[in-house]
C-alpha positions as YAML, in Angstrom:
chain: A
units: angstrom
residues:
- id: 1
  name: UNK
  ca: [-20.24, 9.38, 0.24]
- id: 2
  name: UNK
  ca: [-19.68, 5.73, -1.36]
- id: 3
  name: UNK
  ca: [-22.36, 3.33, -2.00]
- id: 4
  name: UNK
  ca: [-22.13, -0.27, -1.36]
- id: 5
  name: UNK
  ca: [-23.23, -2.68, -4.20]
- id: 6
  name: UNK
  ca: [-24.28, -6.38, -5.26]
- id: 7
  name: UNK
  ca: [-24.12, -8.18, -8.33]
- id: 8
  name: UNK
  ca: [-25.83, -11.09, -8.00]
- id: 9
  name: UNK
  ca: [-25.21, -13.86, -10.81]
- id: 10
  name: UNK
  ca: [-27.50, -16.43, -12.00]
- id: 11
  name: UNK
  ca: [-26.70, -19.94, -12.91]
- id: 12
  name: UNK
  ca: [-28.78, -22.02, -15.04]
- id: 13
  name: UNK
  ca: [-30.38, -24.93, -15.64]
- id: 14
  name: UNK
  ca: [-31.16, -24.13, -12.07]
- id: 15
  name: UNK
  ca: [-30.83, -21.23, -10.14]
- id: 16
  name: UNK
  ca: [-28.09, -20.27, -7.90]
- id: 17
  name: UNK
  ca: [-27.88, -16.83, -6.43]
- id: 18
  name: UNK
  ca: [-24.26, -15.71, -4.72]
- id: 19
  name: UNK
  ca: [-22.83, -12.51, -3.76]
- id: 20
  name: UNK
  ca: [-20.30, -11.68, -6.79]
- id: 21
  name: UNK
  ca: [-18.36, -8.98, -5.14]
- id: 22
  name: UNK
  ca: [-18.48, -5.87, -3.41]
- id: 23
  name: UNK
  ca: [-17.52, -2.55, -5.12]
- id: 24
  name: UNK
  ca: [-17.97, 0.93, -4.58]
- id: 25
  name: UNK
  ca: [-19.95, 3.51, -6.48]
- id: 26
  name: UNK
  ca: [-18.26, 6.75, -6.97]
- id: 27
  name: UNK
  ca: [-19.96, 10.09, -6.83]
- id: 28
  name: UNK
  ca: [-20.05, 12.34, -9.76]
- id: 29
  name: UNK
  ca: [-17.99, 14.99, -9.30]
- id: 30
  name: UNK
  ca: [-19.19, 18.76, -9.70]
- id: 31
  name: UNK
  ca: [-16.23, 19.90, -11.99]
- id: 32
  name: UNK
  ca: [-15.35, 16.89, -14.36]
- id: 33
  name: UNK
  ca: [-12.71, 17.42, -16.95]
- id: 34
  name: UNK
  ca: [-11.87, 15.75, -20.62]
- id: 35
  name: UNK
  ca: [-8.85, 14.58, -21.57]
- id: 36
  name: UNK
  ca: [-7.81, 17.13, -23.53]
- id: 37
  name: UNK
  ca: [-6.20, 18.47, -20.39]
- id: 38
  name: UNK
  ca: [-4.73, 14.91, -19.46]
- id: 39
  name: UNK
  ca: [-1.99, 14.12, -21.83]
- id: 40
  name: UNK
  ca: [-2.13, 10.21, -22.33]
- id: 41
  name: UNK
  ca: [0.98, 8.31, -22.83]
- id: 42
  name: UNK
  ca: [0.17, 4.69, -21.91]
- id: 43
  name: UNK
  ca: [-3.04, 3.63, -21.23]
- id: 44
  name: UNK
  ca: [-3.30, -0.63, -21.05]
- id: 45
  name: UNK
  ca: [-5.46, -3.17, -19.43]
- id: 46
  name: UNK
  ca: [-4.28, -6.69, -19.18]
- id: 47
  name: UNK
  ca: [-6.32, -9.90, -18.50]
- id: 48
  name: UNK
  ca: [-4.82, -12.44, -16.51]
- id: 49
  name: UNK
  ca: [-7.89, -15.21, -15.85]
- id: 50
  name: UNK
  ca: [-9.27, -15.79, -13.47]
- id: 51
  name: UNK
  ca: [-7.05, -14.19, -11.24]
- id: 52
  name: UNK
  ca: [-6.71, -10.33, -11.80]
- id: 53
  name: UNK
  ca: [-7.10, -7.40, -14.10]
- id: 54
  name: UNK
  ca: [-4.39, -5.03, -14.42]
- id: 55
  name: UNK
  ca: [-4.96, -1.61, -15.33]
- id: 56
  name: UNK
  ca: [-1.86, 0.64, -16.44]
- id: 57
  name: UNK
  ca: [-2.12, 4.38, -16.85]
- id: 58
  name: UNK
  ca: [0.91, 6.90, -17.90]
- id: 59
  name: UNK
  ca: [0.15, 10.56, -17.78]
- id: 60
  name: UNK
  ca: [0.63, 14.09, -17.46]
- id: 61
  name: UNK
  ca: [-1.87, 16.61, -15.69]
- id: 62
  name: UNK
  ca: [-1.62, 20.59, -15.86]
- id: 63
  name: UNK
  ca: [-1.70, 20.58, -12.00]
- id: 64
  name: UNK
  ca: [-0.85, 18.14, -8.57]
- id: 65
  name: UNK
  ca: [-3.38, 15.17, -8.98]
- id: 66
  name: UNK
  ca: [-3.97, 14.07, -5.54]
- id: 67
  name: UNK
  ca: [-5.96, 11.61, -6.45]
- id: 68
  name: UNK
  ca: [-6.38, 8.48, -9.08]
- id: 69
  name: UNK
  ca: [-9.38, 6.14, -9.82]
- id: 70
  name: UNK
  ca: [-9.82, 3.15, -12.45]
- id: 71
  name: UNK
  ca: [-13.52, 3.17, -13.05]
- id: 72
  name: UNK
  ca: [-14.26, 0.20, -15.32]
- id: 73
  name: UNK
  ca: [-18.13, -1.90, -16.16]
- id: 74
  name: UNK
  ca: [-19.12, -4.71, -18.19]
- id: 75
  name: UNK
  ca: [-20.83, -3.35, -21.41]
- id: 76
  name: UNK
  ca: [-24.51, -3.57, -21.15]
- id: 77
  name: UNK
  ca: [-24.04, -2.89, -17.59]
- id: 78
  name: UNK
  ca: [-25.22, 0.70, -15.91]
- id: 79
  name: UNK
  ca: [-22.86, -0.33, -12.67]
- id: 80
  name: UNK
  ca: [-19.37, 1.44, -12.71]
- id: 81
  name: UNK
  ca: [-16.93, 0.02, -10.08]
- id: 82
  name: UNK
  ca: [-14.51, 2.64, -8.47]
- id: 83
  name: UNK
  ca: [-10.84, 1.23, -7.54]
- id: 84
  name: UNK
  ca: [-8.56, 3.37, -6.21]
- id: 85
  name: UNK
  ca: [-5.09, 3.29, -6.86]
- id: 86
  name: UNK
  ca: [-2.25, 4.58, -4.33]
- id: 87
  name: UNK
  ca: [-0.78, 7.55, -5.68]
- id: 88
  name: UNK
  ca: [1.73, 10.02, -3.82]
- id: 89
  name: UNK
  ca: [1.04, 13.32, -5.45]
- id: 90
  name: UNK
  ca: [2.58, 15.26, -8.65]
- id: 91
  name: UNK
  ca: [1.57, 16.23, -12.14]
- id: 92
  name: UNK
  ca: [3.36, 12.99, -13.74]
- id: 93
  name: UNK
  ca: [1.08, 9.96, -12.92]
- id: 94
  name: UNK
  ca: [2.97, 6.39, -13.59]
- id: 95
  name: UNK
  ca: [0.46, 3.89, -11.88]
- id: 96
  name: UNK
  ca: [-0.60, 0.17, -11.69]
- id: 97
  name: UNK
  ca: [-4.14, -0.93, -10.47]
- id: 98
  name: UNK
  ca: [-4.30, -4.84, -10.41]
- id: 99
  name: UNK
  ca: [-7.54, -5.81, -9.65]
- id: 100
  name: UNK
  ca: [-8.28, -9.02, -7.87]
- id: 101
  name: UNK
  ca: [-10.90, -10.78, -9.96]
- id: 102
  name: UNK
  ca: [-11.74, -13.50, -7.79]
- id: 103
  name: UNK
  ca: [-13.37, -10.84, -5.07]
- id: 104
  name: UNK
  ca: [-14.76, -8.88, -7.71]
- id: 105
  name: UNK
  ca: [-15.72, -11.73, -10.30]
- id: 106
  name: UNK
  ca: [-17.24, -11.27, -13.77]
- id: 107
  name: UNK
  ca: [-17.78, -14.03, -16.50]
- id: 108
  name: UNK
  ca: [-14.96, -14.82, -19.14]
- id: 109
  name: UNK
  ca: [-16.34, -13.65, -22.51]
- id: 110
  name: UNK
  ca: [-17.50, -9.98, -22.14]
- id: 111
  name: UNK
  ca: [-16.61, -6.48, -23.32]
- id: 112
  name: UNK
  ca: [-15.17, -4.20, -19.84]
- id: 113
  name: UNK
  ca: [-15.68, -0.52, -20.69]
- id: 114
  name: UNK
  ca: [-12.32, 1.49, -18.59]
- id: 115
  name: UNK
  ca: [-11.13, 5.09, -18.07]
- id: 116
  name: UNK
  ca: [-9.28, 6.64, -15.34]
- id: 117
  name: UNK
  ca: [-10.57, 9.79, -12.88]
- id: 118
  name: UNK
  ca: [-8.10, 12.05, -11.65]
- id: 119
  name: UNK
  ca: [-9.03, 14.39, -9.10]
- id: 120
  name: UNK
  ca: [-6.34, 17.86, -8.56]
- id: 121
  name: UNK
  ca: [-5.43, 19.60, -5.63]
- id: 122
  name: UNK
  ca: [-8.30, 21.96, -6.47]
- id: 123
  name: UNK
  ca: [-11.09, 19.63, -6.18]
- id: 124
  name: UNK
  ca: [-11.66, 19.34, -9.97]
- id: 125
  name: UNK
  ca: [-11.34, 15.98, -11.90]
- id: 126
  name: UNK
  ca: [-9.92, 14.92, -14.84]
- id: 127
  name: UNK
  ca: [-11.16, 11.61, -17.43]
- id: 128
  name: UNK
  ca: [-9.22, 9.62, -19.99]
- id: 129
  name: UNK
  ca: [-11.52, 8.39, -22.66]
- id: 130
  name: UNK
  ca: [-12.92, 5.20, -22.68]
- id: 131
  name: UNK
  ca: [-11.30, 2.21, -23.51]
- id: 132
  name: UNK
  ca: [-12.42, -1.42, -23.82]
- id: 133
  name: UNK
  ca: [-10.68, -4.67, -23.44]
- id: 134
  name: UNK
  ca: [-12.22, -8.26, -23.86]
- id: 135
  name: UNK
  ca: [-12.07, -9.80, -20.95]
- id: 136
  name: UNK
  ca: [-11.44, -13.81, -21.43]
- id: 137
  name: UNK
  ca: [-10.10, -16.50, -20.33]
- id: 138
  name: UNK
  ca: [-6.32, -16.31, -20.86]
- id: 139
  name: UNK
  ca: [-5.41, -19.85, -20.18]
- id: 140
  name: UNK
  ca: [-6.87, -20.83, -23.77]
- id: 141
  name: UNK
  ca: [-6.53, -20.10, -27.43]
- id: 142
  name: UNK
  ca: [-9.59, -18.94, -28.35]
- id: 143
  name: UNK
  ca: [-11.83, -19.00, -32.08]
- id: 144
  name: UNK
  ca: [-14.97, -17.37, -33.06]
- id: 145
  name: UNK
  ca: [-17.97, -18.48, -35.13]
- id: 146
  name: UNK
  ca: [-20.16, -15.72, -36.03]
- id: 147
  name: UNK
  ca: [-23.79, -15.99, -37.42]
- id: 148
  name: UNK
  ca: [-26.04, -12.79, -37.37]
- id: 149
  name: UNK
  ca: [-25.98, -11.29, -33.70]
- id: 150
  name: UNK
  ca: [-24.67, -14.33, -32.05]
- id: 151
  name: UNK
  ca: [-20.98, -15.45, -31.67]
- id: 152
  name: UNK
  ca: [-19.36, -18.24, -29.95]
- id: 153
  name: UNK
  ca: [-15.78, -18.73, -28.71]
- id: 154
  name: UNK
  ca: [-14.66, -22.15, -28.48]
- id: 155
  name: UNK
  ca: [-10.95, -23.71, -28.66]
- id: 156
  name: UNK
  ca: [-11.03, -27.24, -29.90]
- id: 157
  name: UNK
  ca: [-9.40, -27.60, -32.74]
- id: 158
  name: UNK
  ca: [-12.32, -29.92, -34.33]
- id: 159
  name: UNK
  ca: [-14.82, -27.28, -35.10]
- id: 160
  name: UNK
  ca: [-18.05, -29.71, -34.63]
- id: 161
  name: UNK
  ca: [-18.72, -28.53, -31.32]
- id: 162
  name: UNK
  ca: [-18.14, -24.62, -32.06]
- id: 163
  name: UNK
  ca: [-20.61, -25.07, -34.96]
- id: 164
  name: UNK
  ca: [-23.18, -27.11, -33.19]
- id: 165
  name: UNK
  ca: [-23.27, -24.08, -30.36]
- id: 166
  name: UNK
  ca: [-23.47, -21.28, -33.10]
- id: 167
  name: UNK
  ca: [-26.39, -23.43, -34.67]
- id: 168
  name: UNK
  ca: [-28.59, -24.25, -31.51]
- id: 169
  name: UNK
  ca: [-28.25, -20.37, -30.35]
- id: 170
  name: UNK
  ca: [-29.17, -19.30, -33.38]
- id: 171
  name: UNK
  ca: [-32.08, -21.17, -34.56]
- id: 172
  name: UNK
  ca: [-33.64, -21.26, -30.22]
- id: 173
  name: UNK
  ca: [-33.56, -17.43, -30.16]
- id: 174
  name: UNK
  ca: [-35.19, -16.97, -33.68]
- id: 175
  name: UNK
  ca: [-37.76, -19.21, -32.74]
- id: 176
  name: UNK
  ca: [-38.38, -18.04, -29.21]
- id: 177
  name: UNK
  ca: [-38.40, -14.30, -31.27]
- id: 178
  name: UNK
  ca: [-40.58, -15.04, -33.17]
- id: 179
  name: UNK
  ca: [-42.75, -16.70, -30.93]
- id: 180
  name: UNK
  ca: [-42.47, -13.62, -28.43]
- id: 181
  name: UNK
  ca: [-42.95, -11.70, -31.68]
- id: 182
  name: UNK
  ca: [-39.22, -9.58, -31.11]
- id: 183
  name: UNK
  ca: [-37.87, -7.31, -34.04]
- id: 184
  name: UNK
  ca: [-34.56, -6.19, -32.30]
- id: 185
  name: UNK
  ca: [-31.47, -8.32, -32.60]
- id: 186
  name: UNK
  ca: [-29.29, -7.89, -29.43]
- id: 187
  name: UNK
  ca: [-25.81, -9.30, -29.99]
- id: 188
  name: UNK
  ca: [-25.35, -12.37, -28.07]
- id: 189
  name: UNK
  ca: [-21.99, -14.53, -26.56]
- id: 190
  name: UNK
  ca: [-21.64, -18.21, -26.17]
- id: 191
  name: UNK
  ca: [-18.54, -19.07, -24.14]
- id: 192
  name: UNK
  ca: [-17.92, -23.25, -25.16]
- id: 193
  name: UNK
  ca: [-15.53, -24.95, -23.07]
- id: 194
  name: UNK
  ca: [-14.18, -27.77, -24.19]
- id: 195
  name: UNK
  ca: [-14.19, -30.02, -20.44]
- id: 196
  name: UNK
  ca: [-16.86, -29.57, -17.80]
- id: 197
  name: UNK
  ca: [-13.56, -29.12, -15.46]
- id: 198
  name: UNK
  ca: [-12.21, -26.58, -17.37]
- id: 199
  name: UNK
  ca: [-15.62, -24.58, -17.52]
- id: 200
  name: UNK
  ca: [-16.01, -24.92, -13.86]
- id: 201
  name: UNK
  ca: [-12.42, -23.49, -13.33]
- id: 202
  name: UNK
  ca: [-13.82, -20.54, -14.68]
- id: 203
  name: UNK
  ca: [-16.70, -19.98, -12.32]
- id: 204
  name: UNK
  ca: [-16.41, -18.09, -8.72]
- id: 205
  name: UNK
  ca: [-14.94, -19.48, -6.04]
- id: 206
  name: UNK
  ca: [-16.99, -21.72, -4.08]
- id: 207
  name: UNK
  ca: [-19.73, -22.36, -7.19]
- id: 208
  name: UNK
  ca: [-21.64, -25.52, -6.54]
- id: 209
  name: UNK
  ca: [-19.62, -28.52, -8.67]
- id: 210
  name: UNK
  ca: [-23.51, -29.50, -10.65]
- id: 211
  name: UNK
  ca: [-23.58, -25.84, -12.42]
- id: 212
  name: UNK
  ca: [-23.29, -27.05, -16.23]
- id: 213
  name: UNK
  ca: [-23.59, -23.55, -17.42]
- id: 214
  name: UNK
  ca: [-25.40, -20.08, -16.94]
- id: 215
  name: UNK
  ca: [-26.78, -17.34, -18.80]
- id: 216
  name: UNK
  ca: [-26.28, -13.47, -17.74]
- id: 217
  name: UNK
  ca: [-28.84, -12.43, -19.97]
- id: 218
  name: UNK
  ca: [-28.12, -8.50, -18.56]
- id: 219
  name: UNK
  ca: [-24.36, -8.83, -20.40]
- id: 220
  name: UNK
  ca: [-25.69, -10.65, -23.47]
- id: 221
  name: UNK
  ca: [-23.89, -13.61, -22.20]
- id: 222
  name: UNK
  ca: [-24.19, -17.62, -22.20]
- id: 223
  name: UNK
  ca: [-20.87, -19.61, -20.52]
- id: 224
  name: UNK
  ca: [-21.28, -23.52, -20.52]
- id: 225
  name: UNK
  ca: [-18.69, -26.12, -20.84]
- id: 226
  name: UNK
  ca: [-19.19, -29.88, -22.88]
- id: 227
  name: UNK
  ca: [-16.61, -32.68, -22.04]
- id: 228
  name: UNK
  ca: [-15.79, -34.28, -25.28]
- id: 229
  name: UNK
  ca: [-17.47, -37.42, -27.40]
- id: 230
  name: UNK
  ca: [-20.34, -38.52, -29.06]
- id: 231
  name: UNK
  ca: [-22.48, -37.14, -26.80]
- id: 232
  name: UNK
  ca: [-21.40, -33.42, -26.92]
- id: 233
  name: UNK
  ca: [-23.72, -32.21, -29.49]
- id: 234
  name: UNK
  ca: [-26.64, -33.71, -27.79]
- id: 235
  name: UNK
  ca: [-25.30, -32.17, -24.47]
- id: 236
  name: UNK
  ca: [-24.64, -28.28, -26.39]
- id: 237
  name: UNK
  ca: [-27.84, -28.37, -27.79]
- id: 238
  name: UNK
  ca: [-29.86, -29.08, -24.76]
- id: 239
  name: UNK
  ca: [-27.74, -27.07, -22.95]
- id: 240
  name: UNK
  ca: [-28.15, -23.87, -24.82]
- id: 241
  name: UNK
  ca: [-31.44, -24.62, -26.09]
- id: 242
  name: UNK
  ca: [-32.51, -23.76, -22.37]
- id: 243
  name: UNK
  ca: [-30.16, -20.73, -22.09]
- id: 244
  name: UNK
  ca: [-31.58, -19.02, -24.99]
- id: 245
  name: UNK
  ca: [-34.74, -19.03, -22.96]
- id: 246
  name: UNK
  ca: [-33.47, -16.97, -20.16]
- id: 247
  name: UNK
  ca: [-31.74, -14.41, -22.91]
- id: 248
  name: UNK
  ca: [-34.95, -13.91, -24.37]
- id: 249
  name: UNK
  ca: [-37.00, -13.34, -21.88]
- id: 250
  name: UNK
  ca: [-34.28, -10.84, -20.63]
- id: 251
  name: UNK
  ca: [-35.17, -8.99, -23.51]
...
């Protein structure tokens, strides 16, 4: 039997608390499988944001699979969403599983942890190993700054911005550390868009238009979006000076 789930996203500087998606829970099986029965000759996941995520698996099992499952999770996340993919039967398994993110919506910026389940005629189950792919928003060229466990992804070409976000992360949390007094350093994301209409193209459907950024402390995450000028440090600083907060007192 499946189990029904929530995620349920905050937004910050204010709270806003939506239904994300949907997604069933699979059962562990009583016979699971490695790979080293499965012989793996494709195994792909491609990002197309914010629309879909397409899984792509190409293998060979020593007996009839009648069945086929993408089972993918955020990193960080103990929730494993079970998709299953239409599949006619046979030992040669050529299959597609695009997933439609805007039902099942997660935040550009993170790490998704994938493998396939394979269940045989028998009742026994086969796994691929895992696989990650970064899952981010496709419609921009993205760059990195990187300063201890934080790193932010921006795409302006003018760096200012990109640096004044790696800065204000880094010097809110090791303050509020310190002041909690916290020795572990849990690596942290800062998704910087460069518009305030090209950050909220990148939030669920239906998000309230105010929303000015969030933190999903769970997935190590902090997605905001600055429109440009000589107020966009002031804005990144406040903004993720207040983010940090909810990060920290994740942890």
């Amino acid at each position: 039997m499946r189990a029904r789930r929530r995620n349920i996203f905050r937004f910050a500087p204010l709270f806003i608390l939506f239904v994300a998606m949907l997604s069933f829970v699979a059962p562990a099986s009583a016979a699971t499988g490695t790979a080293t029965s499965l012989q793996v000759g494709q195994d792909t996941a491609t990002v197309d944001f914010p629309t879909k995520l397409t899984f792509h698996l190409v293998a060979d099992a020593p007996e009839k699979v009648v069945s086929v499952e993408t089972w993918y999770h955020p990193a960080y996340s103990p929730v494993t969403t079970a998709s299953h993919v239409d599949f006619s039967g046979g030992t040669h398994v050529d299959v597609t599983n695009a997933v439609d993110m805007q039902i099942n919506y997660l935040p550009p910026g993170i790490d998704i942890v994938y493998r396939w389940r394979l269940t045989l005629q028998d009742g026994s189950v086969l796994e691929s190993p895992d696989q990650t792919v970064l899952y981010m928003d496709t419609r921009h060229k993205w760059k990195t700054l990187t300063q201890g466990q934080v790193t932010v992804f921006y795409y302006p070409n003018d760096e200012t911005d990109g640096k004044e976000a790696l800065n204000t992360t880094v010097t809110a949390i090791n303050n509020l550390k310190e002041q909690f007094k916290l020795t572990e350093n849990e690596p942290v994301r800062v998704v910087l868009y460069a518009s305030t209409s090209d950050f909220a193209s990148a939030l669920p459907p239906n998000s309230a238009e105010w929303v000015g950024g969030f933190a999903q402390p769970d997935l190590h995450l902090v997605v905001t979006g600055v429109d440009p000028g000589s107020g966009s440090t002031t804005e990144i600083h406040r903004i993720l000076s207040h983010e940090s907060v909810h990060l920290i007192v994740h942890q």
